[in-house]
Short mmCIF file of C-alpha atoms in Angstrom, two decimals:
data_model
loop_
_atom_site.label_atom_id
_atom_site.label_comp_id
_atom_site.label_asym_id
_atom_site.label_seq_id
_atom_site.Cartn_x
_atom_site.Cartn_y
_atom_site.Cartn_z
CA GLY K 1 4.50 16.26 -7.23
CA ALA K 2 5.61 13.01 -5.66
CA VAL K 3 5.39 10.80 -8.59
CA VAL K 4 6.84 7.18 -8.51
CA SER K 5 7.39 5.18 -11.57
CA GLN K 6 7.88 1.37 -11.96
CA HIS K 7 9.40 -0.59 -14.88
CA PRO K 8 8.33 -2.79 -16.41
CA SER K 9 4.60 -2.69 -16.01
CA ARG K 10 4.22 -6.15 -17.07
CA VAL K 11 6.66 -8.93 -17.49
CA ILE K 12 6.34 -12.63 -18.54
CA CYS K 13 9.16 -14.87 -18.08
CA LYS K 14 10.25 -18.48 -17.94
CA SER K 15 10.71 -20.48 -14.74
CA GLY K 16 14.20 -20.30 -13.51
CA THR K 17 15.11 -16.87 -14.92
CA SER K 18 15.67 -13.72 -12.82
CA VAL K 19 13.61 -10.54 -13.29
CA LYS K 20 14.41 -7.11 -12.28
CA ILE K 21 11.89 -4.41 -11.41
CA GLU K 22 12.80 -0.83 -11.10
CA CYS K 23 11.22 1.81 -8.90
CA ARG K 24 12.07 5.44 -9.24
CA SER K 25 10.91 8.55 -7.50
CA LEU K 26 10.83 11.15 -10.22
CA ASP K 27 10.47 14.56 -8.44
CA PHE K 28 11.61 13.87 -4.95
CA GLN K 29 14.30 12.13 -3.02
CA ALA K 30 13.05 8.96 -1.40
CA THR K 31 15.24 7.87 1.41
CA THR K 32 12.80 5.04 2.20
CA MET K 33 11.34 2.76 -0.37
CA PHE K 34 9.00 -0.31 0.25
CA TRP K 35 8.16 -3.20 -1.79
CA TYR K 36 4.76 -4.96 -1.57
CA ARG K 37 3.25 -8.01 -3.14
CA GLN K 38 -0.49 -8.19 -3.93
CA PHE K 39 -2.31 -11.37 -4.84
CA PRO K 40 -5.77 -11.13 -6.64
CA LYS K 41 -8.43 -9.71 -4.49
CA GLN K 42 -6.10 -9.44 -1.46
CA SER K 43 -4.48 -6.55 0.30
CA LEU K 44 -0.92 -5.39 -0.03
CA MET K 45 1.63 -7.49 1.84
CA LEU K 46 4.86 -5.69 2.77
CA MET K 47 7.81 -7.53 1.55
CA ALA K 48 10.72 -5.24 2.61
CA THR K 49 11.69 -1.71 3.53
CA SER K 50 14.84 -0.28 2.07
CA ASN K 51 16.77 2.90 3.13
CA GLU K 52 19.27 4.31 0.68
CA GLY K 53 22.68 3.21 1.34
CA SER K 54 21.85 0.40 3.71
CA LYS K 55 20.54 -3.17 3.52
CA ALA K 56 16.95 -3.81 3.24
CA THR K 57 14.80 -4.92 6.07
CA TYR K 58 12.81 -7.98 5.10
CA GLU K 59 9.44 -8.90 6.53
CA GLN K 60 9.11 -12.35 8.17
CA GLY K 61 8.68 -15.13 5.71
CA VAL K 62 10.25 -13.24 2.72
CA GLU K 63 13.41 -14.81 1.42
CA LYS K 64 16.12 -12.22 1.15
CA ASP K 65 18.05 -14.39 -1.31
CA LYS K 66 15.09 -14.78 -3.55
CA PHE K 67 13.99 -11.18 -3.62
CA LEU K 68 17.06 -9.03 -3.87
CA ILE K 69 16.60 -5.39 -3.25
CA ASN K 70 18.99 -2.67 -3.96
CA HIS K 71 18.48 0.94 -3.02
CA ALA K 72 21.38 2.37 -4.71
CA SER K 73 20.43 6.08 -4.82
CA LEU K 74 17.77 8.50 -3.47
CA THR K 75 15.61 7.96 -6.47
CA LEU K 76 16.01 4.35 -7.41
CA SER K 77 15.30 1.04 -5.78
CA THR K 78 15.32 -2.32 -7.62
CA LEU K 79 13.78 -5.73 -6.79
CA THR K 80 15.16 -8.69 -8.49
CA VAL K 81 13.19 -11.96 -8.31
CA THR K 82 15.87 -14.63 -8.64
CA SER K 83 15.18 -17.99 -10.14
CA ALA K 84 11.56 -17.16 -10.49
CA HIS K 85 8.96 -19.91 -10.26
CA PRO K 86 5.20 -19.80 -11.09
CA GLU K 87 4.26 -19.24 -7.52
CA ASP K 88 6.16 -15.92 -7.73
CA SER K 89 3.51 -14.64 -10.17
CA SER K 90 1.91 -11.68 -8.71
CA PHE K 91 1.51 -7.96 -8.66
CA TYR K 92 4.52 -6.17 -7.15
CA ILE K 93 4.09 -2.57 -6.07
CA CYS K 94 6.79 -0.20 -4.80
CA SER K 95 6.26 2.91 -2.78
CA ALA K 96 8.43 5.72 -1.69
CA ALA K 97 8.51 8.07 1.23
CA PHE K 98 10.48 11.12 2.22
CA GLY K 99 12.94 11.28 4.92
CA ARG K 100 14.19 8.67 7.21
CA GLY K 101 12.18 9.18 10.36
CA GLY K 102 9.20 11.17 11.75
CA LEU K 103 5.85 11.45 10.44
CA SER K 104 6.99 12.69 6.97
CA THR K 105 7.81 9.21 6.09
CA ASP K 106 4.39 7.87 6.71
CA THR K 107 2.75 9.06 3.61
CA GLN K 108 3.80 6.56 0.92
CA TYR K 109 3.58 7.33 -2.74
CA PHE K 110 2.96 4.20 -4.84
CA GLY K 111 4.41 3.16 -8.14
CA PRO K 112 1.78 1.78 -10.68
CA GLY K 113 2.84 -1.77 -10.10
CA THR K 114 4.45 -4.58 -12.05
CA ARG K 115 2.51 -7.69 -13.01
CA LEU K 116 4.90 -10.62 -13.07
CA THR K 117 3.85 -13.80 -14.81
CA VAL K 118 6.21 -16.78 -14.58
CA LEU K 119 5.54 -19.64 -17.07
CA GLU S 1 0.21 -9.95 16.70
CA ASP S 2 -0.41 -6.65 14.94
CA LYS S 3 -3.46 -6.72 12.83
CA VAL S 4 -5.84 -4.40 10.85
CA VAL S 5 -9.35 -5.40 10.06
CA GLN S 6 -11.59 -3.46 7.68
CA SER S 7 -15.28 -3.88 7.39
CA PRO S 8 -17.36 -4.41 5.42
CA LEU S 9 -15.33 -6.43 2.95
CA SER S 10 -17.52 -5.37 0.18
CA LEU S 11 -20.39 -2.90 -0.34
CA VAL S 12 -22.65 -2.19 -3.18
CA VAL S 13 -24.63 1.20 -3.07
CA HIS S 14 -26.38 3.47 -5.54
CA GLU S 15 -25.06 6.82 -6.60
CA GLY S 16 -25.92 9.54 -4.03
CA ASP S 17 -25.77 7.19 -1.26
CA THR S 18 -23.46 7.81 1.86
CA VAL S 19 -21.07 5.14 2.91
CA THR S 20 -19.13 4.51 6.02
CA LEU S 21 -16.09 2.28 6.00
CA ASN S 22 -14.52 0.88 9.17
CA CYS S 23 -11.04 0.18 10.03
CA SER S 24 -10.07 -1.33 13.39
CA TYR S 25 -6.72 -2.32 14.59
CA GLU S 26 -4.49 -3.87 17.20
CA VAL S 27 -0.93 -2.70 16.96
CA THR S 28 1.94 -2.52 19.51
CA ASN S 29 3.38 0.66 18.17
CA PHE S 30 0.97 3.17 16.63
CA ARG S 31 2.14 6.22 14.77
CA SER S 32 -0.39 7.04 12.13
CA LEU S 33 -3.25 5.55 10.22
CA LEU S 34 -3.62 6.09 6.59
CA TRP S 35 -6.30 5.62 4.05
CA TYR S 36 -5.76 4.75 0.45
CA LYS S 37 -7.89 4.18 -2.59
CA GLN S 38 -6.97 1.59 -5.00
CA GLU S 39 -8.59 1.36 -8.42
CA LYS S 40 -7.09 -0.69 -11.11
CA LYS S 41 -3.45 -0.27 -10.18
CA ALA S 42 -1.45 0.99 -7.18
CA PRO S 43 -3.10 2.76 -4.21
CA THR S 44 -3.49 6.57 -4.04
CA PHE S 45 -3.17 8.47 -0.78
CA LEU S 46 -6.37 9.91 0.77
CA PHE S 47 -5.67 10.76 4.41
CA MET S 48 -3.17 10.40 7.26
CA LEU S 49 -4.53 10.58 10.70
CA THR S 50 -2.46 10.79 14.02
CA SER S 51 -4.60 12.51 16.44
CA SER S 52 -7.88 11.32 17.96
CA GLY S 53 -11.13 13.19 17.21
CA ILE S 54 -9.88 15.44 14.44
CA GLU S 55 -11.66 15.04 11.32
CA LYS S 56 -9.94 15.33 7.93
CA LYS S 57 -11.90 16.21 4.96
CA SER S 58 -11.31 16.39 1.12
CA GLY S 59 -14.31 17.11 -0.86
CA ARG S 60 -17.00 14.46 -0.21
CA LEU S 61 -14.50 12.29 1.77
CA SER S 62 -13.93 12.62 5.35
CA SER S 63 -12.11 10.52 8.00
CA ILE S 64 -11.64 10.47 11.71
CA LEU S 65 -9.57 8.35 14.16
CA ASP S 66 -10.52 7.02 17.60
CA LYS S 67 -7.34 5.99 19.46
CA LYS S 68 -9.10 4.99 22.51
CA GLU S 69 -11.45 2.50 20.72
CA LEU S 70 -8.72 1.74 18.19
CA PHE S 71 -10.60 2.41 15.03
CA SER S 72 -11.04 4.73 12.11
CA ILE S 73 -13.98 5.45 9.75
CA LEU S 74 -13.98 6.85 6.20
CA ASN S 75 -17.03 8.53 5.11
CA ILE S 76 -18.09 9.28 1.57
CA THR S 77 -21.10 11.27 1.00
CA ALA S 78 -23.14 11.62 -2.30
CA THR S 79 -21.27 8.71 -3.82
CA GLN S 80 -20.49 8.62 -7.59
CA THR S 81 -19.52 5.67 -9.82
CA GLY S 82 -16.13 6.96 -9.77
CA ASP S 83 -15.75 6.17 -6.17
CA SER S 84 -15.91 2.47 -7.03
CA ALA S 85 -12.55 1.09 -5.75
CA ILE S 86 -10.82 -0.76 -3.04
CA TYR S 87 -10.36 1.41 0.04
CA LEU S 88 -7.37 0.41 2.26
CA CYS S 89 -6.29 1.49 5.58
CA ALA S 90 -2.72 0.97 6.81
CA LEU S 91 -1.03 1.44 10.20
CA THR S 92 2.49 2.73 10.62
CA TYR S 93 5.11 2.60 11.76
CA LYS S 94 5.04 -1.04 10.89
CA TYR S 95 3.26 -0.88 7.55
CA ILE S 96 0.39 -3.13 7.95
CA PHE S 97 -2.50 -2.86 5.41
CA GLY S 98 -6.05 -3.89 6.19
CA THR S 99 -7.87 -6.36 4.10
CA GLY S 100 -9.62 -3.57 2.28
CA THR S 101 -13.23 -2.76 1.49
CA ARG S 102 -14.36 -3.13 -2.07
CA LEU S 103 -16.95 -0.57 -2.77
CA LYS S 104 -19.11 -0.46 -5.91
CA VAL S 105 -21.33 2.37 -6.78
CA LEU S 106 -24.11 1.70 -9.24
CA ALA S 107 -25.39 4.41 -11.56
#
């Protein structure tokens, strides 16, 4: 149980285009979803936390207008990288957790990640 | 400033060795500490620790938390090549990941 999928797994795009990444919880309802970015040989950096039906909470230094997050349903969150530039090239990972509060939310189940390359 | 520091950064051992990975932290609001294993792609969950002094075990892996000294350790006994990975610890409720320890187990 607790499977999270991400699509696409790999995307290459031209500078200036927008890219949408989907994150789905396949067998549970994820009230909270998280988006991370990971540079080579570095740890995960939390970009934003989203709760279903409300606006995402962005971490300091993450541009909300550039990284649009929509958590439209209990099983789907999307991250759109708008007007992508080469410096946005990275590995993007989503995760999902049960519930809105309490310890049950603490265990996150990760998607397989999306490798974005912006030319 | 909240921070999570893992040590060592990298470690190379031989099969059968026992390893101890460390995670120390300074956070303003602690709720739990989690350990993850990351191989080629996304991390997989290992343990969640909330209380001091209670060891959690899963096969050859075990972990314990010391909330007084603000650290946790992850032990792996009788290591196997399949244990080669990056091991991450994370603190909640603000999800902060440590730098990770890259473990390589040689046959």
